Short mmCIF file of C-alpha atoms in Angstrom, two decimals:
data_model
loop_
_atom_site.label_atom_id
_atom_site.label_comp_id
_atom_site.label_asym_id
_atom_site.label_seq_id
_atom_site.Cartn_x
_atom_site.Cartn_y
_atom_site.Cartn_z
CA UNK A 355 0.00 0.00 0.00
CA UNK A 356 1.63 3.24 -1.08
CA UNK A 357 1.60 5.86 1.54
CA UNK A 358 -0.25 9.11 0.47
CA UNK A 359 -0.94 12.02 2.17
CA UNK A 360 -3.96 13.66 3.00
CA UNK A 361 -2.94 16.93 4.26
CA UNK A 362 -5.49 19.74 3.27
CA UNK A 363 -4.45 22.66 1.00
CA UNK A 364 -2.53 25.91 2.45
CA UNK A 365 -1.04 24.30 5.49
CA UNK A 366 -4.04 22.96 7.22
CA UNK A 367 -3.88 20.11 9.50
CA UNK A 368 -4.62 16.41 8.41
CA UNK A 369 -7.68 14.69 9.04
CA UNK A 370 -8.74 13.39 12.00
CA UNK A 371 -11.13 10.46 11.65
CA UNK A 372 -13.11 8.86 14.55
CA UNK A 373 -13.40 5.42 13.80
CA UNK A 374 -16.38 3.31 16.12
CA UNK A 375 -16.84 -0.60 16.38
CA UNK A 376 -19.12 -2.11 18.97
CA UNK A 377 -17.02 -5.25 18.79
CA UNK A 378 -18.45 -6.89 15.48
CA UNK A 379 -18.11 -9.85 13.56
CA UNK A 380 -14.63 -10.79 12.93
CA UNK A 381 -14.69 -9.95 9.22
CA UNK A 382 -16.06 -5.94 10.06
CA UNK A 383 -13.21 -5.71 12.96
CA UNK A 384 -10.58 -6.84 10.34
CA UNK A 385 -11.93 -4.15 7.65
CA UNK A 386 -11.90 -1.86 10.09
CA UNK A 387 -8.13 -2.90 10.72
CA UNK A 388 -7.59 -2.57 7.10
CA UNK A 389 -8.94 0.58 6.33
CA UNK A 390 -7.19 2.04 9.91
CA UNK A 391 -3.90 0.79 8.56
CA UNK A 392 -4.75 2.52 4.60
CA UNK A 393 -5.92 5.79 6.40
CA UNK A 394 -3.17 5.93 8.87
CA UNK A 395 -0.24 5.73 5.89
CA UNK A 396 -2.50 8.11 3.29
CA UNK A 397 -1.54 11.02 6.53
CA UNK A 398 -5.10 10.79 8.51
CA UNK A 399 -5.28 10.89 11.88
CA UNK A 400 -7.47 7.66 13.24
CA UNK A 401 -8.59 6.54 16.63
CA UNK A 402 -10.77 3.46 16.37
CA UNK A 403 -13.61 3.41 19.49
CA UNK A 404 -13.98 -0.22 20.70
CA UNK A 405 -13.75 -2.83 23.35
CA UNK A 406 -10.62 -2.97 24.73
CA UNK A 407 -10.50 -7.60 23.86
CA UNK A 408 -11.30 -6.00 20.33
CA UNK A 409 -7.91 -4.08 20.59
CA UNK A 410 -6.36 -6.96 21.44
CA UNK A 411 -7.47 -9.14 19.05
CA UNK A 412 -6.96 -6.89 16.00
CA UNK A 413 -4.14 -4.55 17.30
CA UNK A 414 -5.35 -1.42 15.85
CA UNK A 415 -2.87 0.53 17.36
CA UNK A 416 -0.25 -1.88 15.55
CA UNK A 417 -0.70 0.42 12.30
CA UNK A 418 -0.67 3.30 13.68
CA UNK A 419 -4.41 4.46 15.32
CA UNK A 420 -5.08 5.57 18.74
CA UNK A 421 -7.60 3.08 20.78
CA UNK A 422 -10.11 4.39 22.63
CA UNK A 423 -11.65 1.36 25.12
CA UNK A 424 -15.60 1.91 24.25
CA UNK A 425 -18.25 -0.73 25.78
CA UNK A 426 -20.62 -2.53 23.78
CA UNK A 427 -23.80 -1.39 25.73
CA UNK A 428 -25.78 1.44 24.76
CA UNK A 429 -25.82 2.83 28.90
CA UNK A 430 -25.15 6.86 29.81
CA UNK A 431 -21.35 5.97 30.50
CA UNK A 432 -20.14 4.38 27.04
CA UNK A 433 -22.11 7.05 25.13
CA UNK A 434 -20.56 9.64 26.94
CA UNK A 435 -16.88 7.91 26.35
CA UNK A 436 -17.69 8.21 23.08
CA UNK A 437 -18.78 11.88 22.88
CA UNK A 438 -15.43 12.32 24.61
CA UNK A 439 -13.87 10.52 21.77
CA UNK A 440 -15.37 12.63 19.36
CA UNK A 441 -15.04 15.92 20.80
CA UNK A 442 -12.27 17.31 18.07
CA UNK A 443 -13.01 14.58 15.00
CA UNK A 444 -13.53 16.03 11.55
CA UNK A 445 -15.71 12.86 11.08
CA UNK A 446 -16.77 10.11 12.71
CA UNK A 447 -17.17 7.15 10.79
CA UNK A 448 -19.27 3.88 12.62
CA UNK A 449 -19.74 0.17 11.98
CA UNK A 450 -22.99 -1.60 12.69
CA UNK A 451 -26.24 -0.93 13.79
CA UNK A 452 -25.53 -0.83 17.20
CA UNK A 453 -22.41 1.15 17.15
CA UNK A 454 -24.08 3.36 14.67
CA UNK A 455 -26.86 3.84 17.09
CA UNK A 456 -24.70 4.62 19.73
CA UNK A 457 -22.81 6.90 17.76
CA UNK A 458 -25.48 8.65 17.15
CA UNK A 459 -26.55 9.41 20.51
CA UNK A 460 -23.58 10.56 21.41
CA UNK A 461 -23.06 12.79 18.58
CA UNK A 462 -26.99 14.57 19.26
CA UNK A 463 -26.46 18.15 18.15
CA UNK A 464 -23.20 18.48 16.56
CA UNK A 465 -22.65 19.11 13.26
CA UNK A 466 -19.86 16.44 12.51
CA UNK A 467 -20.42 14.46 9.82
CA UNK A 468 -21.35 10.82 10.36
CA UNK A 469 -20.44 7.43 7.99
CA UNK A 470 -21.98 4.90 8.77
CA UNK A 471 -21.24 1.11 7.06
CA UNK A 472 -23.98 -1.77 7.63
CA UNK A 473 -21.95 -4.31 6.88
CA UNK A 474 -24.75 -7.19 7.60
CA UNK A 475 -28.52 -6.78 8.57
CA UNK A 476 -29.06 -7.26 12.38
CA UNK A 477 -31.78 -10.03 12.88
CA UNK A 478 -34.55 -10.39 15.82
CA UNK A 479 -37.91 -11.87 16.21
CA UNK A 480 -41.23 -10.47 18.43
CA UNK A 481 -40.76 -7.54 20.22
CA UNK A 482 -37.09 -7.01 19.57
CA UNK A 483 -37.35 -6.62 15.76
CA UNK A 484 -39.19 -3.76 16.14
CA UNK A 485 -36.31 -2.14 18.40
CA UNK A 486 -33.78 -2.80 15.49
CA UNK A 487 -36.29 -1.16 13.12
CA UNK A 488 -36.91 2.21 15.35
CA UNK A 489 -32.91 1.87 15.26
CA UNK A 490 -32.25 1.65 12.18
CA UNK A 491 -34.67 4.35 11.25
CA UNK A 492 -32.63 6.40 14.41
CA UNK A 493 -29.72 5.87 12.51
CA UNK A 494 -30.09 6.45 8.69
CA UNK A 495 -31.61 9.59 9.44
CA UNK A 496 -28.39 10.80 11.78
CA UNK A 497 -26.49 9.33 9.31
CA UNK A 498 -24.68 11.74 6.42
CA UNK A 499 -24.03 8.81 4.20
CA UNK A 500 -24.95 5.22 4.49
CA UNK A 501 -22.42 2.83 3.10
CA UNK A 502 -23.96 -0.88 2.71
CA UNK A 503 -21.13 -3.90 1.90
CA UNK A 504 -24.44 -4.91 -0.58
CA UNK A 505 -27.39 -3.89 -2.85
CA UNK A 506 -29.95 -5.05 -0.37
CA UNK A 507 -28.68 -3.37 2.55
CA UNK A 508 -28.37 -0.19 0.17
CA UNK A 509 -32.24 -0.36 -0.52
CA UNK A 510 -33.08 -0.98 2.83
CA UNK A 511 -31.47 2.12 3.85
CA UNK A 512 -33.15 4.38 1.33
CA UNK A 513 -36.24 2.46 2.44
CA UNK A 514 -35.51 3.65 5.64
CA UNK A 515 -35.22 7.19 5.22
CA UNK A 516 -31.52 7.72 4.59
CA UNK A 517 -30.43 10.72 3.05
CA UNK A 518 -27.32 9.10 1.13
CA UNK A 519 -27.23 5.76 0.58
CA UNK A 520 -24.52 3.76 -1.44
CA UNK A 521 -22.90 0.70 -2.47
CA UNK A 522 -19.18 0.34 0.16
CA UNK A 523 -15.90 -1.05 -1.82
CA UNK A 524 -15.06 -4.10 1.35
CA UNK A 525 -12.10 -5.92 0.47
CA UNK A 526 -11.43 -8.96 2.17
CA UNK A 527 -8.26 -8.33 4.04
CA UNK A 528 -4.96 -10.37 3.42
CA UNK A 529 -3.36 -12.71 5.96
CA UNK A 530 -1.80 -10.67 9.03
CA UNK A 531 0.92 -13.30 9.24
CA UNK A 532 3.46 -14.11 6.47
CA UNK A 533 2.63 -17.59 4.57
CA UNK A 534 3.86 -20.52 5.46
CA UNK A 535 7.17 -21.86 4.08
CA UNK A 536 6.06 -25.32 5.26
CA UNK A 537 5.50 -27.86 2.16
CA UNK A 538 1.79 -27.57 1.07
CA UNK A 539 1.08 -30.81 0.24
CA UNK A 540 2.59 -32.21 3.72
CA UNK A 541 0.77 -29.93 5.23
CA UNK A 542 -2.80 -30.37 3.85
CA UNK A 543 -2.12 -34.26 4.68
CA UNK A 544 -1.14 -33.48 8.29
CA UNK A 545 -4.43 -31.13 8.89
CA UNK A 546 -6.70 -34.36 6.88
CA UNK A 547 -5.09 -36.64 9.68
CA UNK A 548 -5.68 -34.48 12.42
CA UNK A 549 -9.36 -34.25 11.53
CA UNK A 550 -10.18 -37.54 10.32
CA UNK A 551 -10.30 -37.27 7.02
CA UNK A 552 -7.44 -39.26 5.08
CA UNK A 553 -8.31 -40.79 2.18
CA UNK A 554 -12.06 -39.12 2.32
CA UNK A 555 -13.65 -35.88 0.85
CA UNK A 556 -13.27 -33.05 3.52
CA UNK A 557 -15.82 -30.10 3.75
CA UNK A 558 -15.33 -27.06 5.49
CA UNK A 559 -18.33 -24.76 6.95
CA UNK A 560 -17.06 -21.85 9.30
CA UNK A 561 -19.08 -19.27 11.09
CA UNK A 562 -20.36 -18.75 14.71
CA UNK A 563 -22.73 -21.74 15.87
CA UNK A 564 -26.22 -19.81 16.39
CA UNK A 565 -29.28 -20.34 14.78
CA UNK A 566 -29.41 -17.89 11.64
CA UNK A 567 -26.30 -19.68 10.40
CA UNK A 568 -28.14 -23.03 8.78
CA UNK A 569 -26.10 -25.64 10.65
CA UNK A 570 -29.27 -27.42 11.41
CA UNK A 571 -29.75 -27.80 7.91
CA UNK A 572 -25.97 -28.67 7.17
CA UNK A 573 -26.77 -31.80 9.79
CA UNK A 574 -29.96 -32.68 8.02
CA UNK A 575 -27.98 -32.47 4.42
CA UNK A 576 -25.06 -35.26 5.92
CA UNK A 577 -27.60 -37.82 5.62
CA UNK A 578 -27.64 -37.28 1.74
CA UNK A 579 -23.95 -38.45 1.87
CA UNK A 580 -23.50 -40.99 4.27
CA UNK A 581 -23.83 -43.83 1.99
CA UNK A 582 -21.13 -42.62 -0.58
CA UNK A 583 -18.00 -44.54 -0.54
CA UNK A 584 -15.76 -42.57 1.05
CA UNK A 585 -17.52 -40.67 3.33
CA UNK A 586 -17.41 -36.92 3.26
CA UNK A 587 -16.52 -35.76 6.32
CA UNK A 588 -17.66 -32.26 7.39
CA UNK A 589 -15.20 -30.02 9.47
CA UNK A 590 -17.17 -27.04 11.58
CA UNK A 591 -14.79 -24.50 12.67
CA UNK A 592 -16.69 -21.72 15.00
CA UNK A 593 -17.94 -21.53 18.68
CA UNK A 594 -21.25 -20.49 19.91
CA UNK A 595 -24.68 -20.94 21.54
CA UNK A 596 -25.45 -24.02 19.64
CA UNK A 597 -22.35 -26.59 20.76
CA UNK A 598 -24.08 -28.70 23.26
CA UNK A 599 -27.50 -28.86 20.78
CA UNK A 600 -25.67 -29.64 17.46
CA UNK A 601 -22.83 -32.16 19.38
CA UNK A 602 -25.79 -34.26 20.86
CA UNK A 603 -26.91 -34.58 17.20
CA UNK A 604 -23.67 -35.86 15.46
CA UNK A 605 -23.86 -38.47 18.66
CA UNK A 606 -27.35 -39.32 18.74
CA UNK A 607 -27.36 -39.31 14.79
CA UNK A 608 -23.70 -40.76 14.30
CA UNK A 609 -23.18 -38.10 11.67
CA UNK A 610 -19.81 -37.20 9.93
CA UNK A 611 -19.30 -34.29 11.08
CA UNK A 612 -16.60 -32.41 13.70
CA UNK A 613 -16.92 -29.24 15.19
CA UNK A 614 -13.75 -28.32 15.40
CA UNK A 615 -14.27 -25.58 17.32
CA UNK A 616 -12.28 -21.51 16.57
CA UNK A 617 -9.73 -21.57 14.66
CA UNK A 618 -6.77 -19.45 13.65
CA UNK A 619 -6.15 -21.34 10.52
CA UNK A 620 -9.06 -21.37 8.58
CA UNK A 621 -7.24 -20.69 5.45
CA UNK A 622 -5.22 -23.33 5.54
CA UNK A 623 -8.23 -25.94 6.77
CA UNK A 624 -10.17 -24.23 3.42
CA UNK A 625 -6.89 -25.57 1.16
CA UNK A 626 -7.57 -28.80 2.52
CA UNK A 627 -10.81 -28.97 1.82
CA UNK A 628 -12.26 -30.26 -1.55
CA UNK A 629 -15.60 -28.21 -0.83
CA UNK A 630 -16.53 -25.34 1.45
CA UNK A 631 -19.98 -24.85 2.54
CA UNK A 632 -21.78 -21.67 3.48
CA UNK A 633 -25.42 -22.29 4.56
CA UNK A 634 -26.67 -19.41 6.48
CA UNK A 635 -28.46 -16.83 5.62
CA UNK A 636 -28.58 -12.91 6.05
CA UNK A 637 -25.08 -12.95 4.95
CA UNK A 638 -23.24 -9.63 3.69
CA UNK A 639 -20.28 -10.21 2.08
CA UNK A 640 -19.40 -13.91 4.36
CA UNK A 641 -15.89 -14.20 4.81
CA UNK A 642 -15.84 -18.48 3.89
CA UNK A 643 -17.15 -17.64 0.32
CA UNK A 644 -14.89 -14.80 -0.30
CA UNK A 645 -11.58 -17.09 1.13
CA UNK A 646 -13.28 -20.01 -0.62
CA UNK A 647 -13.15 -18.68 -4.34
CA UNK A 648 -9.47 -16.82 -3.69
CA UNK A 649 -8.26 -20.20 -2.56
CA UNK A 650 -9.84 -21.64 -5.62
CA UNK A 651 -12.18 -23.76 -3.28
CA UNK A 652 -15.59 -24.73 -4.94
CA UNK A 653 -18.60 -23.37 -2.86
CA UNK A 654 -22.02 -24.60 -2.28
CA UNK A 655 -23.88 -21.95 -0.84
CA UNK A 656 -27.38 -20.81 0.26
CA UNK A 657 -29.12 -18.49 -2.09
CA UNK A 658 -29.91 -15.55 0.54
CA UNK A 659 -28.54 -11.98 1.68
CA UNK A 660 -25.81 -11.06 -0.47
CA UNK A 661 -24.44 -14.06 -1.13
CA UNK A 662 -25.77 -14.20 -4.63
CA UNK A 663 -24.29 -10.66 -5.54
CA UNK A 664 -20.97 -11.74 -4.51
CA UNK A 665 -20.02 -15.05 -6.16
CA UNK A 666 -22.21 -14.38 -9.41
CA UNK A 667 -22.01 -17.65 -11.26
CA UNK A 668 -18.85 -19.09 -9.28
CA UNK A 669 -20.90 -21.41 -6.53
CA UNK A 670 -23.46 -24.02 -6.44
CA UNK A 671 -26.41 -22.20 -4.91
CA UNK A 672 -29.55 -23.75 -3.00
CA UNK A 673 -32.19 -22.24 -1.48
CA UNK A 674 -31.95 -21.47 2.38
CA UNK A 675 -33.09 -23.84 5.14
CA UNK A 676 -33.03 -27.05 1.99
CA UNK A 677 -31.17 -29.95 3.22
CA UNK A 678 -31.76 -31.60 0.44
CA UNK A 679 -30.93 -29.63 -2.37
CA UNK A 680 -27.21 -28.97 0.14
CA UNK A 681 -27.17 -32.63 0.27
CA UNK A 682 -27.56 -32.79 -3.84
CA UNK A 683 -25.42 -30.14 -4.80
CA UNK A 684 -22.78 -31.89 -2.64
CA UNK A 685 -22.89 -35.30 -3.83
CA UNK A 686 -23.15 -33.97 -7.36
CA UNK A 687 -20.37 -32.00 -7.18
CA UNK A 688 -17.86 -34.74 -5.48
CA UNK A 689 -19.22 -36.94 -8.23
CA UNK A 690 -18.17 -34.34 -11.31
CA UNK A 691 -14.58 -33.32 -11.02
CA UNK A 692 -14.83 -31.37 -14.35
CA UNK A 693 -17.99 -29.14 -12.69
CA UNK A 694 -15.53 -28.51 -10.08
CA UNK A 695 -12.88 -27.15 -11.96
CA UNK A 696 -15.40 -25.02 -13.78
CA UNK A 697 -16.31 -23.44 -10.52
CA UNK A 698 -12.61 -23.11 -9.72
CA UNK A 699 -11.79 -20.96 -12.92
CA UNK A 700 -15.08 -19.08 -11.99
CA UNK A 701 -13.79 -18.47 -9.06
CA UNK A 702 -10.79 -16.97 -9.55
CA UNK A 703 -12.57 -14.65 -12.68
CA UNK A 704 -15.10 -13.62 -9.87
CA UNK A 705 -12.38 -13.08 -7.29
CA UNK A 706 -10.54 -10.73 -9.46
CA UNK A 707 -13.25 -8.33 -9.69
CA UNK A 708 -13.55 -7.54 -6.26
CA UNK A 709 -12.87 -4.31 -4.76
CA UNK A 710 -8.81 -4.68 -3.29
CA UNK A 711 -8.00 -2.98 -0.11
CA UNK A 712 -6.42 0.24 -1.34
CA UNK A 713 -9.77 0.57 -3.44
CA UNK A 714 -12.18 0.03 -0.45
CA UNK A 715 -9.58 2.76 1.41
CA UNK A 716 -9.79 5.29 -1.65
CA UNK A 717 -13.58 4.87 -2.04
CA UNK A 718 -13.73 6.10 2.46
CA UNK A 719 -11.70 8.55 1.49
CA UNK A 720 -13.43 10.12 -1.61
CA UNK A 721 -16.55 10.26 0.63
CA UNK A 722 -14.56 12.04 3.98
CA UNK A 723 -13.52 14.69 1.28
CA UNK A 724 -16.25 15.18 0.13
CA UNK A 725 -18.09 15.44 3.51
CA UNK A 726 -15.54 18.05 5.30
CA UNK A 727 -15.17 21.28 4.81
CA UNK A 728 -11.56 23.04 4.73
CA UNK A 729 -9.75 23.71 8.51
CA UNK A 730 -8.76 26.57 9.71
CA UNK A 731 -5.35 26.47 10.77
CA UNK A 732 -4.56 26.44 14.65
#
């Protein structure tokens, strides 16, 4: 990434650009990473507003942004750390529903100009969906521009009553760690005997185990499969709420399938894998299908959110919540190695048209000029 400045003309000071996550989804803390890193060596002052085990995790004062330590809940005290926060910005820029509604409380009668970026549609049911909608109506209409990471959530926004709604450049950020120097093929065959899965077909579904991400259905779908000769076996990497519910099924059931629990090496289990599976829905731009089609990786994926706008023609799609048409486009797909290499070369073609990271920086950066108004020098 090339460093550029951002100074303004006649002297004026740089930027300063207030950055807020309420803790997120992996993927949004890791773009927010990213584009911390691209603003911080283009000359713009960032401080990034979020938990302090966030700052761990993602070390975005590594590149170069001040951290702020800002609470997930919406109480009197982390609004006002935030106002605090965002006493001198020139912009504040938020992440989420939550941390843009936050944000917006604590910004109530200033003038500075808020981003916001929905980078996934928050889901409830009963009486709590209609808090997320009075929120997200809060929101779009604090909000100077909404940035959505797809279509949908673009239209939902104008729907909503934004002002400024438009289509964000997310890139998927690269690997924080230099590559391994380690033979590839030893390693892929010491990761299939650590799981199981020598001499079998091994698929690879990632994501947090709750209920909106369709491992239910990925259970139901292993029944479709357990017949063939070998035996797929399917690798779950991801923690959550679910563990104890969908463990007592691959007992009770005696299905192939291992949760193998977080991981910090989900790249290289997705290189191992001859097919990675994505079947939840409400997805924005899911990290597993994005990995999946840079690693060459053919996808079978459910045919909701934005998942459709993002891999085009380079996946196998099914409709949500259908374990059998998973279960079909799985054992058709192990059975048709040329289909497979078709979606590989899709892939790739479908992988090289997404936004890059300096892109998804420029595009932020096009929009903060174009929100601020020239400083005054001190």
């Amino acid at each position: 990434m090339t460093p550029v400045s951002i100074h303004s003309p006649h002297g004026r000071p740089p930027l300063r650009t207030v950055q807020v996550l309420g803790g997120g989804t992996a993927a949004t803390s890791a773009h927010v990473r990213s584009l911390a890193e691209g603003l911080v060596a283009r000359g713009v002052r960032v401080t990034v507003c979020a938990p302090t085990e966030t700052e761990h995790t993602h070390d975005f004062t590594g590149v170069g942004a001040e951290h702020v330590h800002a609470p997930r809940s919406s109480d009197p005290g982390s609004v006002s750390a935030l106002r605090a926060a965002c006493a001198d910005a020139d912009l504040v820029h938020a992440h989420g529903l939550h941390a843009s509604f936050r944000t917006a409380l604590a910004l109530g009668g200033r003038h500075t100009p808020l981003v916001v970026t929905w980078h996934d549609r928050a889901h409830a049911e009963g009486a709590r969906a209609h808090v997320l909608r009075l929120m997200e109506r809060r929101v779009v209409r604090a909000a100077t521009v909404v940035l959505g990471t797809t279509s949908a959530l673009v239209d939902r926004a104008r729907r909503t009553g934004a002002r400024d709604a438009r289509l964000a450049a997310v890139a998927l950020p690269g690997p924080r760690t230099a590559p391994r120097t380690e033979d590839p093929d030893g390693a892929r065959l010491k990761l299939l005997a650590e799981l199981g899965a020598t001499g079998r077909p091994l698929l690879l579904a990632a994501g947090a185990l709750e209920r909106h991400r369709g491992h239910h259905t990925l259970l139901d779908a292993t029944h479709g499969w357990r017949r063939l000769e070998p035996q797929p076996l399917v690798a779950v990497a991801g923690e959550g709420s679910l563990r104890g519910e969908l463990q007592r099924r691959i007992t009770d059931e005696d299905l192939p399938v291992r949760l193998v629990g977080e991981r910090d090496d989900v790249a290289d289990l997705l290189r191992a894998a001859d097919l990675a599976l994505l079947p939840s829905r409400r997805e924005g731009r899911p990290v597993l299908a994005q990995q999946a089609l840079h690693a060459r990786v053919p996808l079978v994926a459910a045919d909701t959110g934005g998942i459709p706008e993002l891999v085009g023609d380079a996946a196998e799609l099914v409709p949500y919540r259908n374990a059998r048409a998973l279960a079909d486009a799985v054992v058709r797909l192990l059975g048709d190695p040329a289909r497979r290499d078709e979606l590989r070369a899709r892939g790739a073609r479908q992988a090289a048209g997404w936004p890059t990271e300096d892109e998804a920086v420029a595009q932020v950066l096009s929009v903060y000029d174009e929100l601020t108004r020239p400083r005054p020098l001190p």
